[in-house]
Amino acid sequence: MHIHYISEQNSILNHFLAQLRDVNVQNDSMRFRKNMERIGEIMAYELSKKLSYKETSITTPLGTKDTMLIKDEVVLCSILRAGLALHTGFMSFFDDAENGFVSAARTHGASEILVEYQAAPSFKDKCLLLLDPMLATGHSMVAVFDQLMKKDRPKEIHICVVIAAPEGIEYLKKHLPENIHLWVASLDDSLNENKYIIPGIGDAGDLAYGEKL
């Protein structure tokens, strides 16, 4: 697995990550969503450097200019519901991308994941960007991946997460193909006994959209 740790180099990304974590800022759900979108935009920009490009001639009012444009057909696919704000950030940069959505929920235990809802285009010969704010145990991501791969095989796969625990990364390494790219905005310390990332941010879905029943 090819792992890219975006926050290793200091940038404005760290400001948005800090606000996601700050308990004095988290009670503003609109600001939380906006910061998640901003992080998605930064991740999309960094990821775009790894895509395939082709030379294209652009006509201007005064002539022509050759430039490099993205060659890959991109599909953005987020895990509901927490991934929606992150998805919006990626769409700001990949505005020509197709979009997909899939659900993943714990059932009787942290390792039992129910993938029930899926609405996505064909991935065949395309570049799939699989988006989720939190990578804790990694079980949800692997369950979603296995479900999506029943339909089509993409040309290239990029998994994009904002906060990751080492345990989740190790689980992905063991259960996903080696040629996948994993993009991590911030690597945290560990998981607690309830499988929450420490120090983490809490429940990203609840912070963005309100507590669920």
Short mmCIF file of N, CA and C in Angstrom, two decimals, residues 80-150:
data_model
loop_
_atom_site.label_atom_id
_atom_site.label_comp_id
_atom_site.label_asym_id
_atom_site.label_seq_id
_atom_site.Cartn_x
_atom_site.Cartn_y
_atom_site.Cartn_z
N LEU A 80 -21.55 7.11 3.75
CA LEU A 80 -22.58 7.89 4.46
C LEU A 80 -22.53 7.62 5.96
N ARG A 81 -22.91 8.66 6.77
CA ARG A 81 -23.24 10.01 6.38
C ARG A 81 -22.08 10.96 6.59
N ALA A 82 -21.11 10.49 7.38
CA ALA A 82 -19.99 11.34 7.80
C ALA A 82 -19.17 11.84 6.62
N GLY A 83 -19.16 11.11 5.51
CA GLY A 83 -18.32 11.47 4.38
C GLY A 83 -18.86 12.57 3.49
N LEU A 84 -20.07 13.07 3.76
CA LEU A 84 -20.70 14.01 2.84
C LEU A 84 -19.96 15.34 2.74
N ALA A 85 -19.56 15.91 3.87
CA ALA A 85 -18.86 17.20 3.83
C ALA A 85 -17.50 17.06 3.16
N LEU A 86 -16.80 15.99 3.45
CA LEU A 86 -15.51 15.71 2.79
C LEU A 86 -15.71 15.57 1.29
N HIS A 87 -16.78 14.88 0.91
CA HIS A 87 -17.13 14.69 -0.50
C HIS A 87 -17.32 16.04 -1.20
N THR A 88 -18.01 16.96 -0.53
CA THR A 88 -18.24 18.28 -1.10
C THR A 88 -16.93 19.00 -1.39
N GLY A 89 -15.96 18.87 -0.47
CA GLY A 89 -14.65 19.47 -0.69
C GLY A 89 -13.95 18.90 -1.91
N PHE A 90 -14.00 17.60 -2.07
CA PHE A 90 -13.38 16.97 -3.24
C PHE A 90 -14.08 17.39 -4.53
N MET A 91 -15.41 17.53 -4.48
CA MET A 91 -16.14 17.97 -5.68
C MET A 91 -15.76 19.37 -6.12
N SER A 92 -15.31 20.21 -5.18
CA SER A 92 -14.91 21.57 -5.54
C SER A 92 -13.73 21.57 -6.50
N PHE A 93 -12.88 20.54 -6.42
CA PHE A 93 -11.72 20.45 -7.30
C PHE A 93 -11.96 19.49 -8.46
N PHE A 94 -12.57 18.35 -8.18
CA PHE A 94 -12.87 17.38 -9.24
C PHE A 94 -14.32 17.59 -9.69
N ASP A 95 -14.56 18.75 -10.32
CA ASP A 95 -15.95 19.11 -10.66
C ASP A 95 -16.50 18.31 -11.83
N ASP A 96 -15.65 17.61 -12.59
CA ASP A 96 -16.13 16.76 -13.67
C ASP A 96 -16.31 15.31 -13.24
N ALA A 97 -16.03 15.02 -11.99
CA ALA A 97 -16.07 13.63 -11.51
C ALA A 97 -17.50 13.11 -11.43
N GLU A 98 -17.64 11.80 -11.60
CA GLU A 98 -18.89 11.12 -11.28
C GLU A 98 -18.91 10.87 -9.77
N ASN A 99 -20.10 10.60 -9.23
CA ASN A 99 -20.23 10.50 -7.78
C ASN A 99 -21.00 9.26 -7.37
N GLY A 100 -20.55 8.68 -6.25
CA GLY A 100 -21.22 7.52 -5.69
C GLY A 100 -21.31 7.64 -4.18
N PHE A 101 -22.24 6.86 -3.59
CA PHE A 101 -22.46 6.91 -2.15
C PHE A 101 -22.77 5.50 -1.66
N VAL A 102 -22.24 5.17 -0.48
CA VAL A 102 -22.46 3.84 0.08
C VAL A 102 -22.58 3.97 1.59
N SER A 103 -23.40 3.12 2.20
CA SER A 103 -23.57 3.16 3.65
C SER A 103 -22.77 2.04 4.30
N ALA A 104 -22.36 2.29 5.54
CA ALA A 104 -21.68 1.27 6.34
C ALA A 104 -22.04 1.50 7.80
N ALA A 105 -22.54 0.47 8.47
CA ALA A 105 -22.95 0.62 9.86
C ALA A 105 -22.54 -0.62 10.65
N ARG A 106 -22.11 -0.38 11.90
CA ARG A 106 -21.79 -1.49 12.79
C ARG A 106 -23.10 -2.18 13.20
N THR A 107 -23.05 -3.51 13.30
CA THR A 107 -24.25 -4.25 13.71
C THR A 107 -24.10 -4.72 15.15
N HIS A 108 -23.59 -5.92 15.36
CA HIS A 108 -23.51 -6.47 16.72
C HIS A 108 -22.14 -6.27 17.36
N GLY A 109 -21.19 -5.76 16.61
CA GLY A 109 -19.87 -5.58 17.17
C GLY A 109 -19.04 -4.70 16.27
N ALA A 110 -17.90 -4.27 16.76
CA ALA A 110 -17.06 -3.35 16.00
C ALA A 110 -16.56 -3.96 14.70
N SER A 111 -16.45 -5.28 14.64
CA SER A 111 -15.92 -5.93 13.45
C SER A 111 -17.02 -6.41 12.51
N GLU A 112 -18.30 -6.25 12.87
CA GLU A 112 -19.41 -6.67 12.03
C GLU A 112 -20.02 -5.44 11.37
N ILE A 113 -19.84 -5.34 10.05
CA ILE A 113 -20.25 -4.15 9.32
C ILE A 113 -21.33 -4.51 8.31
N LEU A 114 -22.42 -3.75 8.33
CA LEU A 114 -23.50 -3.94 7.37
C LEU A 114 -23.40 -2.88 6.29
N VAL A 115 -23.19 -3.30 5.06
CA VAL A 115 -23.17 -2.39 3.91
C VAL A 115 -24.49 -2.58 3.18
N GLU A 116 -25.38 -1.62 3.32
CA GLU A 116 -26.77 -1.83 2.91
C GLU A 116 -27.14 -1.01 1.68
N TYR A 117 -26.67 0.22 1.59
CA TYR A 117 -27.08 1.13 0.52
C TYR A 117 -25.89 1.43 -0.38
N GLN A 118 -26.14 1.37 -1.70
CA GLN A 118 -25.08 1.69 -2.66
C GLN A 118 -25.70 2.34 -3.89
N ALA A 119 -25.21 3.53 -4.22
CA ALA A 119 -25.62 4.23 -5.44
C ALA A 119 -24.36 4.77 -6.08
N ALA A 120 -23.88 4.12 -7.12
CA ALA A 120 -22.60 4.50 -7.71
C ALA A 120 -22.58 4.15 -9.19
N PRO A 121 -21.81 4.90 -9.98
CA PRO A 121 -21.66 4.58 -11.40
C PRO A 121 -20.68 3.42 -11.58
N SER A 122 -20.45 3.05 -12.80
CA SER A 122 -19.44 2.03 -13.10
C SER A 122 -18.05 2.57 -12.78
N PHE A 123 -17.21 1.71 -12.21
CA PHE A 123 -15.82 2.09 -11.91
C PHE A 123 -14.84 1.58 -12.96
N LYS A 124 -15.32 0.83 -13.92
CA LYS A 124 -14.44 0.13 -14.84
C LYS A 124 -13.50 1.10 -15.56
N ASP A 125 -12.19 0.83 -15.46
CA ASP A 125 -11.14 1.62 -16.11
C ASP A 125 -11.10 3.07 -15.64
N LYS A 126 -11.67 3.35 -14.47
CA LYS A 126 -11.68 4.71 -13.93
C LYS A 126 -10.82 4.79 -12.67
N CYS A 127 -10.66 5.99 -12.18
CA CYS A 127 -9.89 6.24 -10.96
C CYS A 127 -10.89 6.47 -9.82
N LEU A 128 -10.95 5.54 -8.87
CA LEU A 128 -11.91 5.61 -7.78
C LEU A 128 -11.26 6.26 -6.56
N LEU A 129 -11.92 7.30 -6.04
CA LEU A 129 -11.50 7.96 -4.81
C LEU A 129 -12.54 7.63 -3.75
N LEU A 130 -12.16 6.82 -2.78
CA LEU A 130 -13.06 6.37 -1.73
C LEU A 130 -12.83 7.23 -0.48
N LEU A 131 -13.88 7.94 -0.02
CA LEU A 131 -13.73 9.00 0.97
C LEU A 131 -14.44 8.68 2.29
N ASP A 132 -13.74 8.87 3.41
CA ASP A 132 -14.34 8.73 4.73
C ASP A 132 -13.49 9.52 5.72
N PRO A 133 -14.10 10.37 6.57
CA PRO A 133 -13.29 11.20 7.47
C PRO A 133 -12.43 10.41 8.44
N MET A 134 -12.95 9.28 8.97
CA MET A 134 -12.26 8.58 10.05
C MET A 134 -11.89 7.15 9.64
N LEU A 135 -10.65 6.78 9.91
CA LEU A 135 -10.21 5.39 9.73
C LEU A 135 -9.81 4.88 11.11
N ALA A 136 -10.72 4.17 11.77
CA ALA A 136 -10.48 3.68 13.13
C ALA A 136 -9.96 2.24 13.07
N THR A 137 -10.87 1.26 13.12
CA THR A 137 -10.44 -0.14 13.02
C THR A 137 -10.10 -0.56 11.59
N GLY A 138 -10.71 0.14 10.62
CA GLY A 138 -10.53 -0.22 9.22
C GLY A 138 -11.57 -1.20 8.71
N HIS A 139 -12.40 -1.74 9.61
CA HIS A 139 -13.38 -2.76 9.19
C HIS A 139 -14.43 -2.20 8.24
N SER A 140 -14.91 -0.98 8.51
CA SER A 140 -15.91 -0.39 7.61
C SER A 140 -15.35 -0.16 6.22
N MET A 141 -14.13 0.35 6.15
CA MET A 141 -13.52 0.63 4.85
C MET A 141 -13.34 -0.66 4.05
N VAL A 142 -12.89 -1.72 4.68
CA VAL A 142 -12.69 -2.99 3.98
C VAL A 142 -14.03 -3.57 3.53
N ALA A 143 -15.05 -3.48 4.39
CA ALA A 143 -16.37 -3.99 4.02
C ALA A 143 -16.93 -3.25 2.82
N VAL A 144 -16.79 -1.92 2.82
CA VAL A 144 -17.25 -1.11 1.69
C VAL A 144 -16.46 -1.44 0.44
N PHE A 145 -15.15 -1.55 0.57
CA PHE A 145 -14.31 -1.90 -0.58
C PHE A 145 -14.75 -3.23 -1.19
N ASP A 146 -14.93 -4.23 -0.36
CA ASP A 146 -15.32 -5.56 -0.86
C ASP A 146 -16.66 -5.50 -1.58
N GLN A 147 -17.60 -4.70 -1.05
CA GLN A 147 -18.91 -4.58 -1.68
C GLN A 147 -18.80 -3.88 -3.04
N LEU A 148 -18.05 -2.79 -3.10
CA LEU A 148 -17.92 -2.04 -4.35
C LEU A 148 -17.22 -2.85 -5.43
N MET A 149 -16.25 -3.68 -5.05
CA MET A 149 -15.49 -4.43 -6.03
C MET A 149 -16.28 -5.59 -6.63
N LYS A 150 -17.46 -5.88 -6.09
CA LYS A 150 -18.30 -6.92 -6.69
C LYS A 150 -18.85 -6.48 -8.04
#
